[in-house]
Amino acid sequence: MTRQTAETFAAQVLAWLADDNARITGFLSWSGESPSTLAARLTDPGFLLAVIEFLMTDEALLIDACAALGYPPETPLQARSALPGGADFHWT
């Protein structure tokens, strides 16, 4: 997955989160963001990484998002790896 594809996926996930008050409230609480800053942060790779990481905190949410957006469930991990700072760390 390319960085651009990962960024597009993260933006789609954010839009999907925003379509439901409970989902977006959960993200805002988890991230510390405010509704007024979301649009401005869409070009920030660190913010987009946070969107993906939030999605990955809840398997049911991840599966629902991927199904709604038409992506396979492994897409968030692939997107995370393609974004700056999202590479998996191996401690062994």
Tab-separated table of N, CA, C and O in Angstrom:
chain	number	residue	atom	x	y	z
A	1	MET	N	0.849	-1.173	0.000
A	1	MET	CA	0.000	0.000	0.000
A	1	MET	C	0.896	1.237	0.000
A	1	MET	O	1.867	1.297	0.737
A	2	THR	N	0.520	2.215	-0.781
A	2	THR	CA	1.281	3.460	-0.824
A	2	THR	C	0.842	4.391	0.299
A	2	THR	O	-0.248	4.221	0.873
A	3	ARG	N	1.670	5.362	0.577
A	3	ARG	CA	1.314	6.345	1.606
A	3	ARG	C	0.042	7.088	1.215
A	3	ARG	O	-0.838	7.312	2.046
A	4	GLN	N	-0.087	7.447	-0.064
A	4	GLN	CA	-1.269	8.178	-0.524
A	4	GLN	C	-2.536	7.338	-0.340
A	4	GLN	O	-3.563	7.844	0.112
A	5	THR	N	-2.452	6.054	-0.661
A	5	THR	CA	-3.605	5.164	-0.473
A	5	THR	C	-3.956	5.045	1.006
A	5	THR	O	-5.138	5.052	1.381
A	6	ALA	N	-2.938	4.962	1.848
A	6	ALA	CA	-3.160	4.876	3.292
A	6	ALA	C	-3.811	6.147	3.824
A	6	ALA	O	-4.719	6.089	4.658
A	7	GLU	N	-3.362	7.293	3.331
A	7	GLU	CA	-3.950	8.562	3.767
A	7	GLU	C	-5.402	8.661	3.325
A	7	GLU	O	-6.261	9.123	4.090
A	8	THR	N	-5.683	8.217	2.111
A	8	THR	CA	-7.064	8.231	1.617
A	8	THR	C	-7.939	7.309	2.460
A	8	THR	O	-9.064	7.682	2.838
A	9	PHE	N	-7.431	6.127	2.759
A	9	PHE	CA	-8.189	5.193	3.601
A	9	PHE	C	-8.471	5.811	4.967
A	9	PHE	O	-9.601	5.760	5.459
A	10	ALA	N	-7.467	6.432	5.587
A	10	ALA	CA	-7.654	7.053	6.906
A	10	ALA	C	-8.701	8.164	6.850
A	10	ALA	O	-9.534	8.283	7.757
A	11	ALA	N	-8.682	8.954	5.790
A	11	ALA	CA	-9.685	10.024	5.643
A	11	ALA	C	-11.086	9.428	5.491
A	11	ALA	O	-12.057	9.957	6.046
A	12	GLN	N	-11.196	8.318	4.767
A	12	GLN	CA	-12.490	7.648	4.627
A	12	GLN	C	-12.964	7.097	5.971
A	12	GLN	O	-14.159	7.173	6.288
A	13	VAL	N	-12.039	6.557	6.733
A	13	VAL	CA	-12.393	6.053	8.065
A	13	VAL	C	-12.884	7.204	8.938
A	13	VAL	O	-13.895	7.068	9.633
A	14	LEU	N	-12.203	8.324	8.894
A	14	LEU	CA	-12.631	9.474	9.699
A	14	LEU	C	-14.031	9.921	9.295
A	14	LEU	O	-14.870	10.197	10.164
A	15	ALA	N	-14.301	9.977	8.010
A	15	ALA	CA	-15.646	10.346	7.550
A	15	ALA	C	-16.676	9.340	8.038
A	15	ALA	O	-17.780	9.720	8.455
A	16	TRP	N	-16.316	8.055	8.018
A	16	TRP	CA	-17.225	7.010	8.512
A	16	TRP	C	-17.459	7.182	10.007
A	16	TRP	O	-18.595	7.064	10.482
A	17	LEU	N	-16.404	7.478	10.751
A	17	LEU	CA	-16.569	7.727	12.183
A	17	LEU	C	-17.497	8.910	12.422
A	17	LEU	O	-18.345	8.875	13.308
A	18	ALA	N	-17.331	9.946	11.607
A	18	ALA	CA	-18.116	11.172	11.788
A	18	ALA	C	-19.591	10.990	11.443
A	18	ALA	O	-20.426	11.800	11.869
A	19	ASP	N	-19.918	9.936	10.711
A	19	ASP	CA	-21.318	9.680	10.353
A	19	ASP	C	-22.157	9.194	11.527
A	19	ASP	O	-23.377	9.116	11.413
A	20	ASP	N	-21.513	8.874	12.636
A	20	ASP	CA	-22.227	8.348	13.795
A	20	ASP	C	-21.724	9.077	15.044
A	20	ASP	O	-20.517	9.091	15.313
A	21	ASN	N	-22.624	9.655	15.789
A	21	ASN	CA	-22.253	10.451	16.959
A	21	ASN	C	-21.446	9.642	17.982
A	21	ASN	O	-20.459	10.131	18.528
A	22	ALA	N	-21.836	8.408	18.238
A	22	ALA	CA	-21.121	7.590	19.226
A	22	ALA	C	-19.706	7.275	18.754
A	22	ALA	O	-18.752	7.319	19.542
A	23	ARG	N	-19.574	6.971	17.459
A	23	ARG	CA	-18.237	6.651	16.938
A	23	ARG	C	-17.311	7.856	16.990
A	23	ARG	O	-16.167	7.748	17.444
A	24	ILE	N	-17.788	9.007	16.527
A	24	ILE	CA	-16.907	10.181	16.494
A	24	ILE	C	-16.617	10.678	17.907
A	24	ILE	O	-15.511	11.124	18.206
A	25	THR	N	-17.582	10.557	18.805
A	25	THR	CA	-17.347	10.943	20.198
A	25	THR	C	-16.276	10.061	20.818
A	25	THR	O	-15.402	10.546	21.543
A	26	GLY	N	-16.328	8.771	20.512
A	26	GLY	CA	-15.297	7.857	21.001
A	26	GLY	C	-13.923	8.243	20.491
A	26	GLY	O	-12.942	8.259	21.239
A	27	PHE	N	-13.832	8.575	19.199
A	27	PHE	CA	-12.551	8.984	18.638
A	27	PHE	C	-12.065	10.289	19.264
A	27	PHE	O	-10.888	10.414	19.611
A	28	LEU	N	-12.945	11.251	19.393
A	28	LEU	CA	-12.550	12.542	19.977
A	28	LEU	C	-12.066	12.368	21.414
A	28	LEU	O	-11.061	12.971	21.809
A	29	SER	N	-12.753	11.544	22.183
A	29	SER	CA	-12.335	11.288	23.564
A	29	SER	C	-10.985	10.590	23.612
A	29	SER	O	-10.124	10.936	24.415
A	30	TRP	N	-10.798	9.611	22.745
A	30	TRP	CA	-9.553	8.841	22.707
A	30	TRP	C	-8.382	9.699	22.241
A	30	TRP	O	-7.289	9.611	22.790
A	31	SER	N	-8.608	10.537	21.234
A	31	SER	CA	-7.519	11.300	20.618
A	31	SER	C	-7.240	12.642	21.271
A	31	SER	O	-6.156	13.196	21.101
A	32	GLY	N	-8.230	13.187	21.970
A	32	GLY	CA	-8.063	14.516	22.532
A	32	GLY	C	-8.305	15.628	21.522
A	32	GLY	O	-8.101	16.807	21.821
A	33	GLU	N	-8.733	15.275	20.334
A	33	GLU	CA	-9.037	16.268	19.298
A	33	GLU	C	-10.383	16.928	19.594
A	33	GLU	O	-11.169	16.421	20.385
A	34	SER	N	-10.609	18.033	18.921
A	34	SER	CA	-11.914	18.680	19.003
A	34	SER	C	-12.542	18.664	17.619
A	34	SER	O	-11.824	18.595	16.615
A	35	PRO	N	-13.862	18.736	17.546
A	35	PRO	CA	-14.516	18.705	16.235
A	35	PRO	C	-14.013	19.799	15.294
A	35	PRO	O	-13.913	19.588	14.095
A	36	SER	N	-13.660	20.934	15.839
A	36	SER	CA	-13.245	22.064	15.004
A	36	SER	C	-11.874	21.873	14.364
A	36	SER	O	-11.545	22.561	13.396
A	37	THR	N	-11.076	20.946	14.857
A	37	THR	CA	-9.733	20.750	14.309
A	37	THR	C	-9.646	19.608	13.302
A	37	THR	O	-8.623	19.457	12.641
A	38	LEU	N	-10.690	18.821	13.173
A	38	LEU	CA	-10.610	17.613	12.349
A	38	LEU	C	-10.272	17.908	10.891
A	38	LEU	O	-9.373	17.281	10.329
A	39	ALA	N	-10.969	18.828	10.271
A	39	ALA	CA	-10.731	19.108	8.851
A	39	ALA	C	-9.313	19.611	8.604
A	39	ALA	O	-8.668	19.211	7.631
A	40	ALA	N	-8.815	20.440	9.485
A	40	ALA	CA	-7.467	20.990	9.319
A	40	ALA	C	-6.392	19.925	9.484
A	40	ALA	O	-5.294	20.050	8.932
A	41	ARG	N	-6.678	18.887	10.206
A	41	ARG	CA	-5.686	17.842	10.485
A	41	ARG	C	-5.629	16.749	9.417
A	41	ARG	O	-4.785	15.872	9.476
A	42	LEU	N	-6.500	16.814	8.416
A	42	LEU	CA	-6.552	15.765	7.392
A	42	LEU	C	-5.280	15.652	6.560
A	42	LEU	O	-5.066	14.645	5.906
A	43	THR	N	-4.433	16.655	6.576
A	43	THR	CA	-3.176	16.582	5.834
A	43	THR	C	-2.004	16.199	6.728
A	43	THR	O	-0.878	16.114	6.256
A	44	ASP	N	-2.260	15.955	7.997
A	44	ASP	CA	-1.220	15.603	8.957
A	44	ASP	C	-1.099	14.081	9.033
A	44	ASP	O	-2.012	13.409	9.524
A	45	PRO	N	0.020	13.520	8.555
A	45	PRO	CA	0.167	12.060	8.581
A	45	PRO	C	0.082	11.474	9.991
A	45	PRO	O	-0.420	10.361	10.159
A	46	GLY	N	0.537	12.203	10.990
A	46	GLY	CA	0.444	11.714	12.364
A	46	GLY	C	-0.996	11.598	12.826
A	46	GLY	O	-1.368	10.655	13.531
A	47	PHE	N	-1.811	12.548	12.431
A	47	PHE	CA	-3.236	12.498	12.760
A	47	PHE	C	-3.905	11.333	12.045
A	47	PHE	O	-4.699	10.602	12.637
A	48	LEU	N	-3.583	11.154	10.767
A	48	LEU	CA	-4.170	10.046	10.007
A	48	LEU	C	-3.756	8.706	10.595
A	48	LEU	O	-4.555	7.771	10.647
A	49	LEU	N	-2.523	8.628	11.069
A	49	LEU	CA	-2.077	7.421	11.755
A	49	LEU	C	-2.910	7.189	13.014
A	49	LEU	O	-3.307	6.062	13.310
A	50	ALA	N	-3.212	8.251	13.740
A	50	ALA	CA	-4.038	8.132	14.948
A	50	ALA	C	-5.438	7.616	14.611
A	50	ALA	O	-6.006	6.824	15.362
A	51	VAL	N	-5.988	8.055	13.487
A	51	VAL	CA	-7.303	7.560	13.061
A	51	VAL	C	-7.254	6.043	12.869
A	51	VAL	O	-8.119	5.311	13.360
A	52	ILE	N	-6.213	5.571	12.187
A	52	ILE	CA	-6.055	4.131	11.950
A	52	ILE	C	-5.838	3.395	13.269
A	52	ILE	O	-6.430	2.333	13.511
A	53	GLU	N	-5.003	3.941	14.129
A	53	GLU	CA	-4.737	3.279	15.408
A	53	GLU	C	-5.987	3.204	16.264
A	53	GLU	O	-6.220	2.215	16.944
A	54	PHE	N	-6.808	4.251	16.246
A	54	PHE	CA	-8.069	4.198	16.973
A	54	PHE	C	-8.936	3.060	16.441
A	54	PHE	O	-9.506	2.288	17.216
A	55	LEU	N	-9.021	2.963	15.126
A	55	LEU	CA	-9.826	1.907	14.523
A	55	LEU	C	-9.326	0.532	14.961
A	55	LEU	O	-10.115	-0.379	15.220
A	56	MET	N	-8.024	0.398	15.107
A	56	MET	CA	-7.438	-0.892	15.460
A	56	MET	C	-7.577	-1.233	16.942
A	56	MET	O	-7.253	-2.351	17.344
A	57	THR	N	-8.095	-0.317	17.746
A	57	THR	CA	-8.286	-0.608	19.163
A	57	THR	C	-9.527	-1.456	19.432
A	57	THR	O	-9.695	-1.963	20.536
A	58	ASP	N	-10.393	-1.577	18.440
A	58	ASP	CA	-11.660	-2.280	18.636
A	58	ASP	C	-11.951	-3.131	17.397
A	58	ASP	O	-12.250	-2.596	16.328
A	59	GLU	N	-11.850	-4.443	17.551
A	59	GLU	CA	-12.018	-5.342	16.408
A	59	GLU	C	-13.394	-5.202	15.758
A	59	GLU	O	-13.510	-5.206	14.530
A	60	ALA	N	-14.437	-5.060	16.549
A	60	ALA	CA	-15.782	-4.922	15.983
A	60	ALA	C	-15.895	-3.632	15.169
A	60	ALA	O	-16.478	-3.628	14.080
A	61	LEU	N	-15.315	-2.567	15.684
A	61	LEU	CA	-15.318	-1.292	14.966
A	61	LEU	C	-14.546	-1.417	13.659
A	61	LEU	O	-14.995	-0.948	12.602
A	62	LEU	N	-13.398	-2.068	13.712
A	62	LEU	CA	-12.571	-2.282	12.524
A	62	LEU	C	-13.339	-3.069	11.467
A	62	LEU	O	-13.369	-2.681	10.295
A	63	ILE	N	-13.968	-4.145	11.880
A	63	ILE	CA	-14.716	-4.975	10.931
A	63	ILE	C	-15.889	-4.205	10.347
A	63	ILE	O	-16.139	-4.257	9.135
A	64	ASP	N	-16.603	-3.457	11.179
A	64	ASP	CA	-17.730	-2.657	10.697
A	64	ASP	C	-17.269	-1.599	9.695
A	64	ASP	O	-17.906	-1.394	8.662
A	65	ALA	N	-16.180	-0.914	10.005
A	65	ALA	CA	-15.671	0.133	9.118
A	65	ALA	C	-15.239	-0.447	7.783
A	65	ALA	O	-15.594	0.081	6.720
A	66	CYS	N	-14.485	-1.527	7.822
A	66	CYS	CA	-14.013	-2.134	6.582
A	66	CYS	C	-15.180	-2.624	5.729
A	66	CYS	O	-15.180	-2.441	4.505
A	67	ALA	N	-16.161	-3.221	6.362
A	67	ALA	CA	-17.333	-3.699	5.618
A	67	ALA	C	-18.093	-2.524	4.998
A	67	ALA	O	-18.481	-2.576	3.825
A	68	ALA	N	-18.284	-1.471	5.761
A	68	ALA	CA	-19.022	-0.313	5.269
A	68	ALA	C	-18.285	0.398	4.139
A	68	ALA	O	-18.913	0.936	3.217
A	69	LEU	N	-16.962	0.398	4.215
A	69	LEU	CA	-16.155	1.117	3.219
A	69	LEU	C	-15.704	0.230	2.058
A	69	LEU	O	-15.098	0.713	1.100
A	70	GLY	N	-15.981	-1.078	2.164
A	70	GLY	CA	-15.651	-1.993	1.082
A	70	GLY	C	-14.194	-2.418	1.026
A	70	GLY	O	-13.656	-2.678	-0.051
A	71	TYR	N	-13.559	-2.503	2.193
A	71	TYR	CA	-12.161	-2.930	2.276
A	71	TYR	C	-12.060	-4.245	3.050
A	71	TYR	O	-12.853	-4.496	3.958
A	72	PRO	N	-11.051	-5.055	2.742
A	72	PRO	CA	-10.831	-6.254	3.552
A	72	PRO	C	-10.313	-5.857	4.941
A	72	PRO	O	-9.711	-4.783	5.097
A	73	PRO	N	-10.522	-6.688	5.944
A	73	PRO	CA	-10.166	-6.330	7.317
A	73	PRO	C	-8.669	-6.151	7.567
A	73	PRO	O	-8.287	-5.590	8.590
A	74	GLU	N	-7.826	-6.590	6.664
A	74	GLU	CA	-6.389	-6.380	6.868
A	74	GLU	C	-5.929	-4.989	6.411
A	74	GLU	O	-4.788	-4.591	6.655
A	75	THR	N	-6.799	-4.227	5.794
A	75	THR	CA	-6.443	-2.905	5.266
A	75	THR	C	-5.931	-1.946	6.340
A	75	THR	O	-4.939	-1.246	6.096
A	76	PRO	N	-6.540	-1.854	7.513
A	76	PRO	CA	-6.013	-0.912	8.509
A	76	PRO	C	-4.550	-1.178	8.886
A	76	PRO	O	-3.768	-0.228	9.003
A	77	LEU	N	-4.179	-2.427	9.039
A	77	LEU	CA	-2.784	-2.731	9.366
A	77	LEU	C	-1.866	-2.335	8.214
A	77	LEU	O	-0.790	-1.774	8.436
A	78	GLN	N	-2.288	-2.599	7.002
A	78	GLN	CA	-1.494	-2.215	5.836
A	78	GLN	C	-1.375	-0.694	5.759
A	78	GLN	O	-0.291	-0.165	5.466
A	79	ALA	N	-2.463	0.006	6.013
A	79	ALA	CA	-2.439	1.469	5.977
A	79	ALA	C	-1.539	2.020	7.077
A	79	ALA	O	-0.755	2.945	6.849
A	80	ARG	N	-1.637	1.435	8.248
A	80	ARG	CA	-0.797	1.865	9.369
A	80	ARG	C	0.676	1.739	9.005
A	80	ARG	O	1.467	2.638	9.250
A	81	SER	N	1.045	0.639	8.404
A	81	SER	CA	2.439	0.398	8.034
A	81	SER	C	2.932	1.359	6.962
A	81	SER	O	4.125	1.638	6.884
A	82	ALA	N	2.034	1.860	6.140
A	82	ALA	CA	2.413	2.760	5.042
A	82	ALA	C	2.552	4.214	5.487
A	82	ALA	O	3.125	5.026	4.761
A	83	LEU	N	2.046	4.543	6.663
A	83	LEU	CA	2.113	5.920	7.149
A	83	LEU	C	3.378	6.141	7.975
A	83	LEU	O	3.842	5.223	8.661
A	84	PRO	N	3.934	7.348	7.923
A	84	PRO	CA	5.130	7.639	8.726
A	84	PRO	C	4.866	7.376	10.207
A	84	PRO	O	3.857	7.816	10.754
A	85	GLY	N	5.768	6.629	10.832
A	85	GLY	CA	5.631	6.300	12.246
A	85	GLY	C	4.787	5.076	12.515
A	85	GLY	O	4.646	4.657	13.661
A	86	GLY	N	4.238	4.479	11.474
A	86	GLY	CA	3.334	3.349	11.672
A	86	GLY	C	3.948	1.982	11.498
A	86	GLY	O	3.266	0.979	11.660
A	87	ALA	N	5.220	1.933	11.174
A	87	ALA	CA	5.869	0.636	10.989
A	87	ALA	C	5.891	-0.129	12.298
A	87	ALA	O	6.051	0.443	13.380
A	88	ASP	N	5.697	-1.422	12.204
A	88	ASP	CA	5.733	-2.267	13.407
A	88	ASP	C	7.157	-2.328	13.951
A	88	ASP	O	8.127	-2.394	13.199
A	89	PHE	N	7.253	-2.313	15.249
A	89	PHE	CA	8.541	-2.463	15.900
A	89	PHE	C	8.688	-3.892	16.380
A	89	PHE	O	7.764	-4.472	16.913
A	90	HIS	N	9.846	-4.444	16.163
A	90	HIS	CA	10.136	-5.797	16.607
A	90	HIS	C	11.218	-5.707	17.668
A	90	HIS	O	12.319	-5.224	17.414
A	91	TRP	N	10.915	-6.155	18.867
A	91	TRP	CA	11.807	-6.025	20.003
A	91	TRP	C	12.687	-7.247	20.189
A	91	TRP	O	13.433	-7.332	21.139
A	92	THR	N	12.601	-8.209	19.291
A	92	THR	CA	13.433	-9.409	19.428
A	92	THR	C	14.557	-9.418	18.436
A	92	THR	O	14.602	-8.716	17.499
